[in-house]
């Protein structure tokens, strides 16, 4: 089980891999280039196969990553990346003094925390429910239904919610409580969470259902023979079996905590205004692309990226401290 | 009694055998769980039903009912005929189909080739390249730098801007690689003994065995291309080039502001009488392709994705 979880989040788990020095490649003193040429002999096809994908990552990730230098520049598009003047940390300083930035950061964090509390546990609960009750064909049908919303775009989901809760919607037009729920700034954050629950709760069960189906049934039997009731079996067999996955997902969510549904919020921000509806991603978009304040919004984006990477790193460290596998080693 | 049981079993599939050590579940608990599942399914299906019904209702009925219909009395396809008879929706639908087909092909090609190279243990560059790929997962470049790259490549206002920047998804790549690694090593050994090169192994042995995972990953990519609207807004200044979701987005955001009045996007299809019907018909048109492909691929979910995601 441990080795299966290890790489579930896409970890290379380098230490677990066998040393992959090709047979016959001496560890000796030859120059690097000769060693590489020898090592790559007969691997030309593999190299060629890797080229398109690697080119993609170099251009659209690494070159783009490098483009973050504009966060330290007063970027003027017609002057270009190289000619625009350096401004040091001015953009960051301005950002930290900008109330709109802190408002966006606050909105982002509060939506993320609401998601963590109200959305994160739900797929696990639903998976346990499905696992304990539904069987055969009915279970497949229910799974098909609950997976479906994941495949609908945010545009569609927002349209569905408007058709239900909007002023001319099924409930919006009739139930007093929901009349202004789509345009009420106070309702915005809970609404975002409800929408993501509707869209992704069912899909989230898929990984838990897989983990539940891999639990060794003998463990349940031995526990039952030892006198453990359903509750204790759940506590001592089921939970330990799915704990690594829960922790893995939690780490990934923590690292992503500054990302809360960009498309979802972009679609609905204008209905409540930036005070309630701005998050860091939409802040970057409105400041940078629409406001043409390039360097400034790149600084906000870079800040978000650095914090996110630090969060993944520390969450993973903590997981290791607690004796868990984490995302990577 | 026994007859009823077999009927039930036929409908529900074989009853799972309850091992002797397991307590008999309390009927009330079971009933409560069943009710919960029914409610959950209803919460998902009713909104979809309302949208489909409203799109099928006559404009008069929609207006009379205040903007929505649960069961249309006289279903009509008029709204669909109108939006599909040329104009913005028809054009954007064609754009969406084109981007989805080309994009999925490009994505699958890039993902399969790289995943295969990274799955071969004797590939000397495997580890550094893998690390290089996984690092991007930890530290995504951000929206603005990505925009600058697309701009620098001269892809603004080109459909390639909707495809190339998202061509390979690291998560999909890792799943694919995990699946390739899970194939029996003997297959590779046997092929090598027969003198087959890597390309032959990939095309003749690996791909035919990987249909399930390719189907699922292909679905993920296709759904991603079909559903994305933001890249179109970001990269295509000319809104007449927009795919369906981007057009629908103007309906959703502007429709909300106008309180359900007609919108620019729909006006040239002649929709004035009951915009709600047209909006909902457009929503359905945007959903139908997914509903059509979904059941075919759904059966692979457990097979393909999970063996890749969990076992790798």
XYZ file of C-alpha atoms in Angstrom:
641
model
C 0.000 0.000 0.000
C 2.703 2.470 0.897
C 4.470 2.135 -2.397
C 1.228 2.546 -4.286
C 0.374 5.802 -2.586
C 3.809 7.178 -2.920
C 3.482 8.324 -6.474
C -0.220 8.920 -6.659
C 0.291 12.658 -6.729
C 2.759 12.485 -9.530
C 5.853 12.132 -7.448
C 8.935 10.872 -9.168
C 9.993 9.196 -5.932
C 13.559 9.254 -7.115
C 14.966 7.317 -4.216
C 12.630 4.391 -4.860
C 13.685 3.952 -8.448
C 16.486 1.582 -9.323
C 19.623 3.361 -10.426
C 19.152 3.777 -14.126
C 22.677 4.131 -15.336
C 22.697 2.174 -18.556
C 24.661 -1.045 -18.479
C 28.186 -0.494 -19.588
C 28.340 3.184 -18.781
C 31.443 3.529 -16.670
C 31.279 5.868 -13.728
C 34.806 6.941 -14.589
C 36.578 10.092 -15.658
C 35.572 10.464 -19.275
C 34.421 13.950 -20.250
C 30.736 14.610 -19.731
C 29.906 14.865 -23.404
C 31.436 11.487 -24.162
C 29.595 9.901 -21.295
C 26.302 11.369 -22.455
C 26.869 10.278 -26.015
C 27.628 6.773 -24.851
C 24.618 6.755 -22.546
C 22.275 7.959 -25.246
C 23.495 5.497 -27.859
C 20.507 3.580 -29.123
C 18.129 5.955 -27.432
C 17.677 8.325 -30.314
C 14.083 7.264 -30.834
C 13.192 7.862 -27.198
C 14.877 11.233 -27.361
C 12.937 12.175 -30.477
C 9.690 11.031 -28.881
C 10.357 13.250 -25.893
C 11.196 16.327 -27.975
C 7.673 17.693 -28.705
C 6.557 17.371 -25.101
C 9.767 18.801 -23.684
C 9.619 21.666 -26.177
C 6.126 22.408 -24.921
C 7.284 22.596 -21.318
C 10.316 24.707 -22.207
C 8.283 27.254 -24.142
C 5.015 27.468 -22.262
C 6.292 26.847 -18.759
C 9.974 27.686 -18.471
C 10.080 30.608 -20.891
C 6.880 31.855 -19.303
C 8.383 31.366 -15.860
C 11.278 33.528 -16.974
C 8.752 36.109 -18.135
C 8.075 36.766 -14.457
C 11.041 39.179 -14.542
C 8.547 41.806 -15.636
C 7.434 41.836 -12.007
C 10.707 43.699 -11.359
C 10.300 46.009 -14.329
C 8.139 48.864 -15.428
C 6.996 46.799 -18.367
C 5.932 48.737 -21.428
C 4.716 46.384 -24.180
C 6.125 48.348 -27.130
C 9.523 48.576 -25.458
C 9.550 44.838 -24.957
C 10.805 42.589 -22.213
C 14.470 43.593 -22.481
C 14.214 47.331 -22.975
C 11.718 48.055 -20.209
C 13.444 49.680 -17.220
C 14.183 47.783 -14.028
C 12.356 49.092 -11.001
C 13.548 46.664 -8.336
C 10.880 45.865 -5.805
C 8.716 48.897 -6.538
C 5.869 46.794 -7.861
C 5.873 44.666 -4.742
C 6.018 47.675 -2.479
C 3.063 49.199 -4.267
C 1.230 45.899 -4.002
C 1.695 45.646 -0.258
C 0.323 49.161 0.124
C -2.648 48.513 -2.126
C -5.916 47.958 -0.260
C -7.453 46.325 -3.339
C -4.709 43.679 -3.330
C -5.278 42.847 0.334
C -9.014 42.719 -0.255
C -8.431 40.217 -3.081
C -6.053 38.203 -0.902
C -8.572 38.187 1.929
C -11.398 37.101 -0.367
C -9.216 34.354 -1.798
C -8.255 33.035 1.610
C -11.748 33.125 3.036
C -13.230 31.300 0.050
C -10.411 28.748 0.276
C -11.006 28.175 3.982
C -14.754 27.852 3.425
C -13.985 25.296 0.724
C -11.621 23.424 2.985
C -14.191 23.184 5.767
C -17.388 22.616 3.800
C -16.283 21.109 0.502
C -13.169 19.069 1.222
C -14.748 16.414 3.521
C -17.864 15.933 1.389
C -16.446 13.684 -1.352
C -15.111 11.344 1.324
C -18.500 11.264 3.047
C -20.292 10.615 -0.228
C -17.802 7.886 -1.128
C -18.379 6.158 2.204
C -22.128 6.428 1.678
C -21.914 4.977 -1.815
C -19.542 2.282 -0.691
C -21.707 1.204 2.219
C -25.033 1.114 0.462
C -25.293 1.102 -3.276
C -24.621 -2.052 -5.201
C -24.267 -3.286 -8.762
C -26.197 -1.465 -11.427
C -27.697 1.143 -9.125
C -24.273 2.130 -7.866
C -23.046 2.558 -11.432
C -26.029 4.748 -12.265
C -25.530 6.907 -9.184
C -21.840 7.221 -9.995
C -22.669 8.290 -13.539
C -25.008 10.955 -12.188
C -22.680 12.369 -9.548
C -19.643 12.432 -11.869
C -21.535 14.301 -14.569
C -21.399 17.904 -13.258
C -17.601 17.753 -13.232
C -17.687 17.675 -17.022
C -19.876 20.739 -17.401
C -18.070 24.027 -17.923
C -18.280 26.835 -15.413
C -20.245 28.840 -17.931
C -22.867 26.108 -17.953
C -22.866 25.724 -14.175
C -23.327 29.449 -13.671
C -26.127 29.427 -16.244
C -27.779 26.563 -14.360
C -27.565 28.454 -11.093
C -29.022 31.544 -12.724
C -31.879 29.484 -14.064
C -32.531 28.231 -10.539
C -31.700 31.200 -8.323
C -31.809 34.188 -10.661
C -34.686 36.675 -10.640
C -36.464 34.693 -13.347
C -35.353 31.323 -12.011
C -37.169 28.394 -10.542
C -36.579 29.440 -6.918
C -35.266 32.971 -7.348
C -38.620 34.204 -8.610
C -40.659 32.472 -5.936
C -38.748 31.994 -2.723
C -38.095 35.232 -0.859
C -34.930 33.917 0.740
C -33.069 33.468 -2.535
C -34.259 36.455 -4.553
C -30.991 38.362 -4.516
C -28.592 35.548 -3.710
C -26.716 35.951 -7.005
C -26.155 39.680 -6.588
C -25.834 39.959 -2.813
C -22.163 40.543 -1.907
C -22.626 38.827 1.450
C -23.884 35.669 -0.207
C -21.068 35.550 -2.747
C -18.565 33.414 -0.859
C -21.026 30.743 0.326
C -22.452 30.684 -3.194
C -19.010 29.930 -4.646
C -18.641 27.034 -2.228
C -22.115 25.675 -2.956
C -21.366 25.779 -6.669
C -18.120 23.882 -6.348
C -19.838 21.317 -4.161
C -22.500 20.858 -6.832
C -19.896 20.556 -9.564
C -17.080 18.508 -8.054
C -18.255 16.671 -4.951
C -19.279 13.602 -6.950
C -16.113 13.521 -9.003
C -14.062 13.763 -5.832
C -15.426 10.406 -4.682
C -13.649 8.542 -7.471
C -10.283 8.395 -5.736
C -11.789 7.460 -2.367
C -13.945 4.735 -3.904
C -10.829 3.286 -5.503
C -8.998 3.355 -2.183
C -11.968 1.820 -0.352
C -12.189 -1.005 -2.857
C -8.535 -1.832 -2.271
C -8.878 -2.316 1.476
C -8.109 -5.893 2.351
C -11.421 -7.531 3.314
C -9.636 -9.967 5.627
C -8.785 -7.058 7.906
C -12.477 -6.370 8.407
C -13.140 -9.999 9.115
C -10.336 -10.327 11.668
C -11.440 -7.112 13.342
C -15.017 -8.353 13.507
C -13.890 -11.681 14.944
C -11.954 -9.760 17.574
C -15.201 -8.112 18.570
C -14.931 -4.785 16.782
C -18.276 -3.332 15.817
C -18.932 -1.359 12.615
C -17.797 1.891 14.176
C -14.491 0.517 15.461
C -13.878 -1.283 12.180
C -14.359 2.031 10.411
C -11.974 3.756 12.814
C -9.256 1.114 12.803
C -9.452 -0.385 9.312
C -11.161 1.986 6.896
C -9.647 5.241 8.089
C -6.010 4.097 8.204
C -6.424 2.696 4.707
C -7.572 5.969 3.190
C -5.544 8.308 5.392
C -2.574 8.617 2.990
C -4.904 9.709 0.195
C -6.703 12.200 2.403
C -3.374 13.696 3.443
C -2.137 13.752 -0.127
C -5.237 15.611 -1.278
C -5.006 17.957 1.679
C -1.420 18.869 0.834
C -2.313 19.462 -2.782
C -5.227 21.634 -1.725
C -3.067 23.580 0.733
C -0.502 24.290 -1.936
C -3.306 25.473 -4.161
C -5.025 27.502 -1.473
C -4.468 30.805 -3.253
C -6.240 29.420 -6.312
C -9.985 29.453 -6.007
C -11.937 28.804 -9.173
C -10.697 31.513 -11.522
C -13.221 30.924 -14.302
C -16.048 30.468 -11.819
C -15.332 33.751 -10.069
C -14.495 35.724 -13.199
C -17.981 34.910 -14.482
C -19.704 36.172 -11.353
C -17.413 38.879 -9.983
C -19.196 41.677 -11.797
C -22.544 40.726 -10.310
C -21.302 41.626 -6.819
C -18.407 43.989 -7.557
C -14.693 43.690 -6.719
C -15.143 44.379 -3.011
C -16.712 40.974 -2.450
C -15.866 39.176 -5.671
C -12.206 39.910 -6.392
C -9.716 37.100 -5.822
C -5.985 37.109 -6.572
C -6.365 35.571 -10.025
C -9.055 37.973 -11.127
C -7.004 40.810 -9.596
C -4.094 39.851 -11.857
C -6.393 39.668 -14.859
C -8.151 42.962 -14.293
C -5.006 44.883 -13.335
C -2.714 43.343 -15.911
C -4.625 42.391 -19.006
C -7.523 44.826 -18.822
C -5.749 47.612 -16.913
C -2.451 47.158 -18.820
C -0.547 47.468 -15.528
C 1.763 44.629 -16.541
C 4.627 44.716 -14.102
C 2.349 45.336 -11.165
C -0.022 42.468 -11.816
C 2.872 40.146 -12.688
C 4.209 40.943 -9.216
C 0.884 39.883 -7.714
C 0.925 36.702 -9.778
C 4.519 35.921 -8.798
C 3.733 36.528 -5.137
C 0.910 34.049 -5.409
C 3.127 31.468 -7.131
C 5.930 31.755 -4.567
C 3.560 31.498 -1.617
C 1.880 28.493 -3.233
C 5.184 26.683 -3.769
C 6.269 27.440 -0.196
C 2.962 26.080 1.086
C 3.326 22.810 -0.813
C 6.878 22.498 0.431
C 5.985 23.073 4.073
C 2.828 20.964 3.991
C 4.886 18.141 2.542
C 7.540 18.600 5.255
C 4.874 18.411 7.933
C 3.432 15.275 6.367
C 6.882 13.654 6.495
C 7.262 14.670 10.145
C 3.978 12.921 10.840
C 5.279 9.813 9.141
C 3.211 10.160 5.991
C 4.372 9.824 2.424
C 3.197 13.206 1.209
C 3.245 14.270 -2.417
C 6.934 13.781 -3.053
C 9.946 12.748 -1.056
C -41.517 -13.524 -2.775
C -38.674 -15.249 -4.501
C -40.012 -13.960 -7.783
C -39.863 -10.409 -6.464
C -36.324 -10.921 -5.317
C -35.124 -12.057 -8.696
C -36.835 -9.108 -10.337
C -35.156 -6.780 -7.905
C -31.844 -8.477 -8.469
C -32.250 -8.140 -12.189
C -32.823 -4.423 -11.788
C -30.133 -3.777 -9.229
C -27.564 -6.364 -10.144
C -26.612 -9.250 -7.913
C -26.915 -8.576 -4.217
C -23.518 -8.398 -2.640
C -22.932 -11.330 -0.398
C -22.880 -10.293 3.216
C -20.146 -12.183 5.025
C -21.194 -14.058 8.133
C -19.224 -11.807 10.480
C -20.935 -8.631 9.320
C -23.878 -7.362 11.340
C -27.219 -7.092 9.636
C -27.635 -3.403 8.786
C -30.513 -1.623 10.464
C -33.326 -1.058 7.947
C -33.814 2.524 9.077
C -30.144 3.343 8.491
C -30.332 1.755 5.080
C -33.471 3.705 4.228
C -31.885 6.947 5.409
C -28.852 6.350 3.237
C -31.029 5.525 0.245
C -33.023 8.718 0.700
C -29.794 10.719 0.936
C -28.552 9.264 -2.350
C -31.868 9.969 -4.083
C -31.809 13.568 -2.852
C -28.226 14.016 -4.063
C -29.100 12.698 -7.511
C -32.164 14.956 -7.637
C -30.068 18.003 -6.715
C -27.862 17.262 -9.700
C -30.514 16.258 -12.203
C -33.322 18.752 -11.515
C -31.329 21.868 -12.531
C -30.299 20.122 -15.739
C -33.913 19.109 -16.337
C -35.125 22.683 -15.825
C -32.664 23.940 -18.419
C -33.613 21.282 -20.964
C -37.333 21.798 -20.347
C -37.107 25.564 -20.626
C -35.250 25.245 -23.901
C -38.029 23.027 -25.245
C -40.925 25.166 -24.054
C -42.693 27.718 -26.191
C -41.682 31.347 -25.515
C -45.205 32.144 -24.363
C -45.187 29.392 -21.792
C -41.789 30.476 -20.445
C -42.934 34.058 -20.086
C -46.205 33.038 -18.467
C -44.366 30.903 -15.954
C -41.917 33.653 -15.022
C -38.829 32.449 -16.867
C -38.617 28.717 -16.298
C -40.516 25.526 -17.044
C -40.173 22.110 -15.450
C -42.438 20.144 -17.788
C -43.241 21.889 -21.064
C -46.834 21.349 -22.155
C -46.086 21.626 -25.863
C -42.426 20.832 -26.457
C -41.001 22.558 -29.498
C -37.602 22.621 -31.145
C -38.143 26.131 -32.455
C -35.397 27.637 -30.305
C -32.899 25.088 -31.593
C -33.902 25.698 -35.186
C -33.384 29.404 -34.674
C -29.987 29.272 -33.015
C -28.681 26.588 -35.365
C -29.861 28.229 -38.574
C -26.695 30.248 -38.956
C -25.405 33.233 -37.051
C -23.244 33.491 -33.966
C -24.144 30.250 -32.234
C -23.741 28.097 -35.322
C -20.405 29.677 -36.162
C -19.053 29.399 -32.644
C -20.210 25.796 -32.473
C -18.089 25.015 -35.524
C -15.112 26.766 -33.920
C -15.560 24.753 -30.724
C -15.723 21.469 -32.604
C -12.603 22.321 -34.592
C -10.579 23.354 -31.551
C -11.683 20.328 -29.595
C -10.815 17.851 -32.347
C -7.460 19.370 -33.293
C -6.557 20.165 -29.703
C -7.297 16.678 -28.433
C -5.223 15.163 -31.228
C -2.280 17.470 -30.485
C -2.563 16.854 -26.746
C -2.764 13.090 -27.056
C 0.215 13.036 -29.399
C 2.364 15.134 -27.074
C 1.252 13.296 -23.956
C 1.667 9.784 -25.335
C 5.103 10.370 -26.839
C 6.524 12.086 -23.765
C 4.849 9.684 -21.336
C 6.287 6.754 -23.252
C 9.822 8.154 -23.282
C 9.578 8.924 -19.569
C 8.260 5.459 -18.816
C 11.263 3.594 -20.275
C 13.597 2.781 -17.459
C 16.748 2.628 -19.545
C 16.209 6.117 -20.952
C 19.161 8.044 -19.519
C 17.432 11.416 -19.525
C 14.358 10.010 -17.834
C 14.988 11.368 -14.372
C 16.090 14.924 -15.223
C 13.286 15.325 -17.745
C 10.732 13.968 -15.322
C 11.874 16.378 -12.637
C 11.731 19.203 -15.117
C 8.143 18.312 -15.968
C 7.011 17.824 -12.380
C 8.529 21.101 -11.250
C 6.036 22.956 -13.446
C 3.317 21.370 -11.330
C 4.805 22.920 -8.213
C 5.373 26.315 -9.732
C 3.030 27.329 -12.536
C 4.262 30.350 -14.512
C 1.229 32.564 -14.026
C -1.243 34.209 -16.331
C 0.616 37.303 -17.489
C 3.932 35.658 -18.401
C 1.919 33.017 -20.253
C 0.164 35.760 -22.144
C 3.494 37.358 -23.030
C 4.804 34.068 -24.432
C 1.725 33.638 -26.611
C 2.069 37.232 -27.736
C 5.778 36.800 -28.405
C 5.103 33.771 -30.582
C 2.651 35.835 -32.613
C -0.231 33.571 -31.676
C -2.618 36.303 -30.563
C -5.883 36.032 -32.488
C -4.848 32.595 -33.727
C -6.726 29.441 -32.784
C -3.408 27.843 -31.850
C -3.383 30.154 -28.825
C -6.289 28.131 -27.462
C -4.459 24.829 -27.979
C -0.695 25.093 -27.598
C -0.445 26.783 -24.166
C -2.504 23.988 -22.598
C -1.365 21.171 -24.874
C 0.053 18.890 -22.171
C -1.391 18.519 -18.715
C 1.121 17.246 -16.151
C -1.515 15.270 -14.295
C -2.627 13.485 -17.468
C 0.994 12.883 -18.387
C 1.701 11.242 -15.033
C -1.374 9.014 -15.328
C -0.380 7.961 -18.835
C 3.194 7.266 -17.780
C 1.995 5.248 -14.811
C -0.185 3.159 -17.082
C 2.691 2.475 -19.490
C 4.913 1.474 -16.584
C 2.242 -0.878 -15.339
C 2.294 -2.925 -18.534
C 4.113 -6.245 -18.125
C 7.848 -5.894 -18.623
C 7.918 -9.193 -20.565
C 6.128 -7.501 -23.455
C 8.990 -5.077 -23.857
C 11.601 -7.793 -23.464
C 9.921 -10.033 -26.024
C 9.664 -7.177 -28.488
C 13.320 -6.318 -28.049
C 14.384 -9.895 -28.614
C 12.406 -9.815 -31.840
C 14.444 -6.757 -32.768
C 11.624 -4.258 -32.588
C 12.633 -0.615 -32.147
C 11.059 1.713 -29.616
C 8.677 3.137 -32.189
C 7.415 -0.309 -33.135
C 6.979 -1.219 -29.487
C 4.995 1.944 -28.889
C 2.780 1.643 -31.956
C 2.258 -2.109 -32.116
C 2.319 -3.193 -28.488
C 1.816 -0.350 -26.059
C -0.887 1.660 -27.822
C -3.251 -1.261 -28.507
C -3.020 -2.228 -24.832
C -3.646 1.323 -23.652
C -6.984 2.024 -25.297
C -8.737 2.545 -21.961
C -6.318 5.107 -20.605
C -6.092 6.878 -23.965
C -9.884 7.077 -24.089
C -10.084 8.594 -20.618
C -7.211 11.036 -21.075
C -8.612 11.928 -24.495
C -11.942 12.676 -22.836
C -10.245 14.867 -20.235
C -8.491 16.848 -22.944
C -11.573 17.074 -25.151
C -13.744 18.271 -22.272
C -11.072 20.786 -21.324
C -10.944 22.253 -24.836
C -14.700 22.160 -25.228
C -15.344 23.855 -21.903
C -12.702 26.565 -21.826
C -13.825 30.102 -22.444
C -11.156 32.178 -20.771
C -8.326 31.499 -23.206
C -10.584 32.699 -26.013
C -11.356 35.929 -24.173
C -7.697 36.387 -23.340
C -6.148 35.615 -26.700
C -8.821 36.324 -29.323
C -9.592 40.023 -29.585
C -11.936 39.397 -32.470
C -15.076 38.078 -30.789
C -16.426 36.762 -34.085
C -13.790 34.033 -33.769
C -14.954 32.941 -30.334
C -15.903 29.343 -29.548
C -19.296 28.477 -28.105
C -18.412 28.725 -24.414
C -16.966 32.203 -24.831
C -20.130 33.326 -26.622
C -22.269 31.667 -23.981
C -20.241 33.480 -21.338
C -21.440 36.818 -22.694
C -24.984 35.490 -22.457
C -24.429 34.400 -18.871
C -22.703 37.535 -17.603
C -24.646 40.081 -19.611
C -27.900 38.191 -19.218
C -27.429 38.443 -15.476
C -26.928 42.179 -15.695
C -29.850 42.727 -18.005
C -32.129 40.561 -15.950
C -32.707 38.038 -18.703
C -33.060 40.322 -21.691
C -31.694 39.511 -25.088
C -27.974 39.897 -25.708
C -25.648 40.956 -28.453
C -24.439 37.445 -28.953
C -27.874 36.158 -29.732
C -29.376 39.118 -31.487
C -28.208 38.199 -34.961
C -29.909 34.815 -34.697
C -33.200 36.636 -34.399
C -33.827 35.868 -30.753
C -35.990 38.564 -29.269
C -39.244 37.080 -28.087
C -38.173 34.821 -25.227
C -34.453 35.078 -24.637
C -34.676 32.542 -21.836
C -35.624 29.829 -24.300
C -32.724 30.707 -26.551
C -30.262 30.961 -23.706
C -31.246 27.574 -22.397
C -31.184 26.051 -25.871
C -27.641 27.386 -26.227
C -26.712 25.866 -22.891
C -28.111 22.512 -23.989
C -26.220 22.684 -27.282
C -23.050 23.266 -25.269
C -23.760 20.284 -23.022
C -25.029 17.712 -25.524
C -21.650 16.675 -26.969
C -20.454 15.877 -23.465
C -23.603 13.913 -22.704
C -23.120 11.921 -25.898
C -19.497 10.924 -25.326
C -19.766 10.554 -21.573
C -21.469 7.134 -21.300
C -18.991 5.547 -23.710
C -15.975 6.701 -21.757
C -17.484 6.421 -18.311
C -16.962 2.669 -18.135
C -13.235 3.231 -18.581
C -12.955 5.577 -15.605
C -12.351 2.887 -13.053
C -10.197 0.825 -15.391
C -8.009 3.468 -16.930
C -7.688 6.416 -14.590
C -7.504 4.536 -11.381
C -5.000 1.907 -12.322
C -2.870 4.778 -13.530
C -3.431 7.184 -10.669
C -3.438 4.831 -7.723
C -1.024 2.144 -8.756
C 1.632 4.308 -10.310
